[in-house]
Coordinates of C-alpha atoms in Angstrom, one line a residue:
M1 CA 97.3 323.5 104.1
R2 CA 95.5 323.4 107.5
I3 CA 95.4 320.0 109.2
S4 CA 92.4 319.1 111.4
Y5 CA 92.8 316.8 114.3
H6 CA 89.7 314.9 115.5
S7 CA 88.9 313.0 118.6
V8 CA 88.1 309.3 118.2
H9 CA 84.9 310.0 120.2
E10 CA 83.5 312.4 117.7
P11 CA 80.5 310.9 115.6
T12 CA 81.3 310.6 111.9
C13 CA 79.0 310.8 108.9
G14 CA 78.8 307.4 107.2
I15 CA 78.5 308.9 103.8
C16 CA 81.2 311.6 103.6
R17 CA 83.1 310.7 106.7
K18 CA 82.8 314.2 108.1
H19 CA 83.5 314.6 111.8
C20 CA 80.9 316.3 114.0
R21 CA 81.2 317.6 117.5
S22 CA 78.0 316.0 118.7
F23 CA 75.2 313.6 117.6
E24 CA 72.9 316.7 117.3
S25 CA 75.4 318.2 114.9
L26 CA 75.5 314.9 112.9
R27 CA 71.7 314.9 112.7
E28 CA 71.7 318.4 111.4
H29 CA 74.5 317.5 108.9
L30 CA 72.4 314.6 107.6
I31 CA 68.9 316.0 107.5
G32 CA 69.4 319.7 108.2
L33 CA 67.4 322.0 110.5
R34 CA 63.7 321.6 109.6
D35 CA 62.7 324.0 106.9
N36 CA 59.2 323.6 105.7
L37 CA 57.5 326.8 104.9
A38 CA 55.1 325.0 102.7
I39 CA 53.5 322.9 105.5
S40 CA 50.1 321.4 105.0
G41 CA 47.1 322.4 107.0
G42 CA 44.6 323.7 104.5
A43 CA 44.9 326.4 101.9
R44 CA 45.5 329.2 104.4
G45 CA 47.9 327.3 106.7
P46 CA 48.5 328.5 110.3
Q47 CA 47.2 332.0 111.0
V48 CA 49.2 332.6 114.2
V49 CA 52.9 332.0 114.3
A50 CA 55.6 332.6 116.9
L51 CA 59.1 334.0 116.1
A52 CA 62.3 333.8 118.2
C53 CA 66.0 334.5 117.4
K54 CA 69.3 333.9 119.1
M55 CA 71.8 336.6 118.7
V56 CA 75.6 336.4 118.2
G57 CA 77.9 339.4 118.5
G58 CA 79.4 341.6 115.9
G59 CA 81.6 344.7 116.0
S60 CA 85.0 345.3 117.5
D61 CA 83.8 344.4 121.0
G62 CA 81.1 341.8 120.1
S63 CA 78.3 343.9 121.5
L64 CA 76.4 344.3 118.2
D65 CA 73.5 341.9 118.1
L66 CA 73.4 339.8 114.9
C67 CA 70.8 337.0 114.3
G68 CA 72.6 333.7 114.3
R69 CA 69.6 331.3 114.6
V70 CA 65.9 331.8 114.0
C71 CA 62.8 329.7 114.6
L72 CA 59.2 330.0 113.5
T73 CA 56.4 327.8 114.9
D74 CA 52.6 327.5 114.6
E75 CA 50.1 327.6 117.4
H76 CA 50.3 323.8 117.8
E77 CA 54.0 324.1 118.6
N78 CA 55.0 322.6 115.2
I79 CA 58.2 323.9 113.6
I80 CA 57.5 325.9 110.4
F81 CA 61.0 327.2 109.8
H82 CA 64.3 326.7 111.8
S83 CA 67.7 327.7 110.5
Y84 CA 71.1 329.0 111.4
V85 CA 71.6 332.4 109.8
K86 CA 74.8 333.8 108.2
P87 CA 75.0 337.4 109.3
P88 CA 76.0 340.1 106.7
I89 CA 79.0 341.2 108.7
P90 CA 81.7 339.1 110.5
V91 CA 80.8 337.6 113.9
T92 CA 83.3 338.5 116.7
N93 CA 81.5 336.8 119.6
Y94 CA 79.5 333.6 119.2
R95 CA 78.2 333.8 122.8
Y96 CA 78.4 330.0 122.9
E97 CA 77.5 329.8 126.6
T98 CA 73.9 330.9 125.8
T99 CA 73.5 330.3 122.1
G100 CA 75.3 327.0 121.6
I101 CA 76.5 328.4 118.2
R102 CA 79.9 327.5 116.9
P103 CA 81.7 329.1 113.9
E104 CA 81.2 326.0 111.7
Y105 CA 77.4 326.2 112.2
L106 CA 77.3 329.6 110.4
R107 CA 79.9 328.9 107.7
D108 CA 77.4 327.4 105.3
A109 CA 74.2 328.8 106.9
M110 CA 71.4 330.5 105.0
P111 CA 72.3 334.1 104.3
M112 CA 70.4 336.7 106.3
R113 CA 68.7 338.3 103.2
Q114 CA 67.3 334.9 102.2
V115 CA 66.0 334.3 105.7
Q116 CA 64.5 337.7 105.8
R117 CA 62.7 337.3 102.5
R118 CA 61.3 333.9 103.3
I119 CA 59.9 334.9 106.7
Q120 CA 58.5 338.2 105.4
D121 CA 56.7 336.3 102.6
F122 CA 55.3 333.7 105.0
L123 CA 54.0 336.4 107.4
C124 CA 52.3 338.4 104.7
N125 CA 50.9 335.2 103.1
G126 CA 50.5 336.8 99.7
E127 CA 49.0 340.0 101.0
P128 CA 50.7 343.3 100.1
M129 CA 52.0 345.1 103.2
W130 CA 50.0 348.3 102.6
T131 CA 46.7 346.3 102.6
I132 CA 47.2 344.4 105.8
R133 CA 44.6 345.3 108.4
A134 CA 43.9 344.4 112.0
R135 CA 41.1 342.0 111.3
G136 CA 40.6 339.7 108.3
G137 CA 42.9 339.2 105.4
R138 CA 45.5 336.6 104.8
A139 CA 48.4 338.0 106.8
R140 CA 49.3 336.1 109.9
I141 CA 49.4 337.2 113.5
L142 CA 53.0 337.2 114.8
V143 CA 53.7 336.3 118.4
G144 CA 57.0 336.8 120.3
H145 CA 58.8 338.4 123.2
G146 CA 60.7 341.6 122.4
L147 CA 59.7 341.4 118.7
D148 CA 60.9 344.9 118.0
H149 CA 64.5 343.8 118.5
D150 CA 64.1 340.5 116.6
L151 CA 62.5 342.1 113.6
E152 CA 65.1 344.9 113.6
C153 CA 68.0 342.4 113.6
L154 CA 66.2 340.5 110.7
Q155 CA 65.5 343.8 109.0
I156 CA 61.9 342.8 108.6
E157 CA 59.0 345.3 108.6
Y158 CA 55.6 344.1 109.7
R159 CA 52.3 345.9 110.5
T160 CA 51.9 346.5 114.2
E161 CA 48.2 345.5 114.0
K162 CA 49.3 341.9 113.5
I163 CA 52.0 341.8 116.2
R164 CA 51.3 340.3 119.6
D165 CA 54.4 341.0 121.8
T166 CA 54.3 339.4 125.3
A167 CA 56.9 342.1 126.4
K168 CA 54.4 344.9 125.7
Y169 CA 51.0 343.3 126.6
P170 CA 49.8 345.2 129.7
P171 CA 48.5 342.2 131.7
L172 CA 52.0 340.6 131.3
M173 CA 54.1 343.7 131.9
K174 CA 54.2 343.3 135.7
T175 CA 57.1 340.9 135.2
S176 CA 60.0 340.9 132.7
K177 CA 60.5 337.2 132.8
L178 CA 58.4 334.8 130.8
S179 CA 59.0 332.0 133.3
N180 CA 57.1 334.0 136.0
S181 CA 54.0 333.8 133.8
L182 CA 54.6 330.3 132.5
K183 CA 55.4 328.8 136.0
Y184 CA 58.4 326.9 134.6
D185 CA 62.0 327.9 133.8
I186 CA 63.2 328.9 130.3
Q187 CA 66.2 330.7 128.9
V188 CA 68.7 328.9 131.2
G189 CA 72.0 327.5 129.9
I190 CA 72.2 327.1 126.2
Q191 CA 69.0 328.5 124.8
D192 CA 67.0 327.1 121.9
P193 CA 64.8 329.6 119.9
Y194 CA 62.2 326.8 119.6
D195 CA 61.7 326.9 123.4
D196 CA 61.2 330.6 123.3
C197 CA 58.6 330.2 120.5
V198 CA 56.7 327.6 122.5
A199 CA 56.8 329.8 125.6
T200 CA 55.4 332.9 124.0
M201 CA 52.8 331.0 122.0
R202 CA 51.6 329.3 125.2
L203 CA 51.3 332.7 126.9
Y204 CA 49.4 334.2 123.9
M205 CA 47.0 331.2 123.7
R206 CA 46.3 331.6 127.4
M207 CA 45.6 335.3 127.1
R208 CA 43.5 334.8 124.0
S209 CA 41.4 332.2 125.7
Q210 CA 40.4 334.5 128.6
L211 CA 36.6 334.8 128.8
H212 CA 35.4 338.4 128.8
R213 CA 32.1 340.0 128.2
T214 CA 31.8 341.0 124.6
Q215 CA 32.0 344.8 124.0
D216 CA 30.6 346.5 121.0
Y217 CA 33.6 348.9 120.9
P218 CA 36.6 347.2 122.5
L219 CA 39.2 349.8 121.6
V220 CA 39.6 353.0 123.4
S221 CA 40.4 354.7 120.1
D222 CA 37.0 353.8 118.7
P223 CA 34.9 357.1 118.3
Q224 CA 31.8 355.3 119.6
N225 CA 33.6 354.2 122.8
R226 CA 32.0 355.7 125.8
N227 CA 35.3 356.1 127.5
N228 CA 35.7 359.3 125.4
F229 CA 33.7 361.6 127.6
A230 CA 33.4 365.2 126.9
S231 CA 34.3 367.6 129.7
W232 CA 30.7 368.8 129.9
R233 CA 29.7 365.3 131.0
Q234 CA 31.8 365.4 134.2
S235 CA 28.8 366.0 136.4
E236 CA 27.1 363.0 134.9
L237 CA 30.0 360.8 135.8
E238 CA 30.1 362.1 139.4
R239 CA 26.5 361.0 139.9
M240 CA 27.2 357.5 138.7
T241 CA 27.7 354.5 141.1
P242 CA 30.8 352.4 140.8
E243 CA 28.7 349.6 139.2
Q244 CA 27.4 352.0 136.6
M245 CA 30.9 353.3 135.8
L246 CA 32.2 349.7 135.5
E247 CA 29.4 349.0 133.1
I248 CA 30.4 351.7 130.6
S249 CA 34.2 351.4 131.1
R250 CA 36.5 350.0 128.4
S251 CA 40.1 348.7 128.3
D252 CA 42.7 351.2 127.2
Y253 CA 44.5 348.4 125.2
Y254 CA 43.5 345.8 122.7
C255 CA 42.7 342.6 124.5
W256 CA 44.0 339.5 122.8
C257 CA 40.7 337.6 123.5
F258 CA 39.3 339.5 120.5
D259 CA 41.6 337.6 118.2
S260 CA 39.3 334.6 118.6
L261 CA 36.1 336.6 118.2
Y262 CA 37.2 338.6 115.2
P263 CA 39.5 336.4 113.0

């Protein structure tokens, strides 16, 4: 039988007498990480949510990324879902210096399959995946930084039309660090996925609130978009002034400001 030796300085649960390493661990032991996917806020709930994960390591050398903690927030920075995640394979490197995750945190954590199902259901919001479209519907807009990696580790599939990734948005791609755009430091020391959710949501809201002139056909892929000039119109373009060319030009990416114009 294994004997545990505890420090007299460790906080102790007054109910079961369990020893915890910190008061934060004691709080989570007593009330748990907030898990409230059925939050109030009207029948539809929040329509824009941010997702962030913290990865632990798996495999023989600990280099395989496994989701160890996940957070989901709304556009008002309220926590919707926050939980430690028990990976499907053994963890060989907890990366404590940056994740703050210890083995005991994952021992009784929510299994990854259950986390996957709950987040997927919340994002789709009752709408079948094949019916989700860019505008309208009940599915929620998903905001994050490097979402391809997070969704892959969670084994979640989601329609690209509903994803807003700050790592891929052209106006933000001049820097690889969120802190450069936010003007304050994040991801230093032990990192909390909630902080990442707040950071990406603030960036998204800032970009969405940009005031641009309304365009009838904002996407370069729209067939009516006058960016799609036929070769025989080259001479017409050459006769235009810079002001005239600016007047008919369109962005070659979807501007997030249209999320507020076309819900």
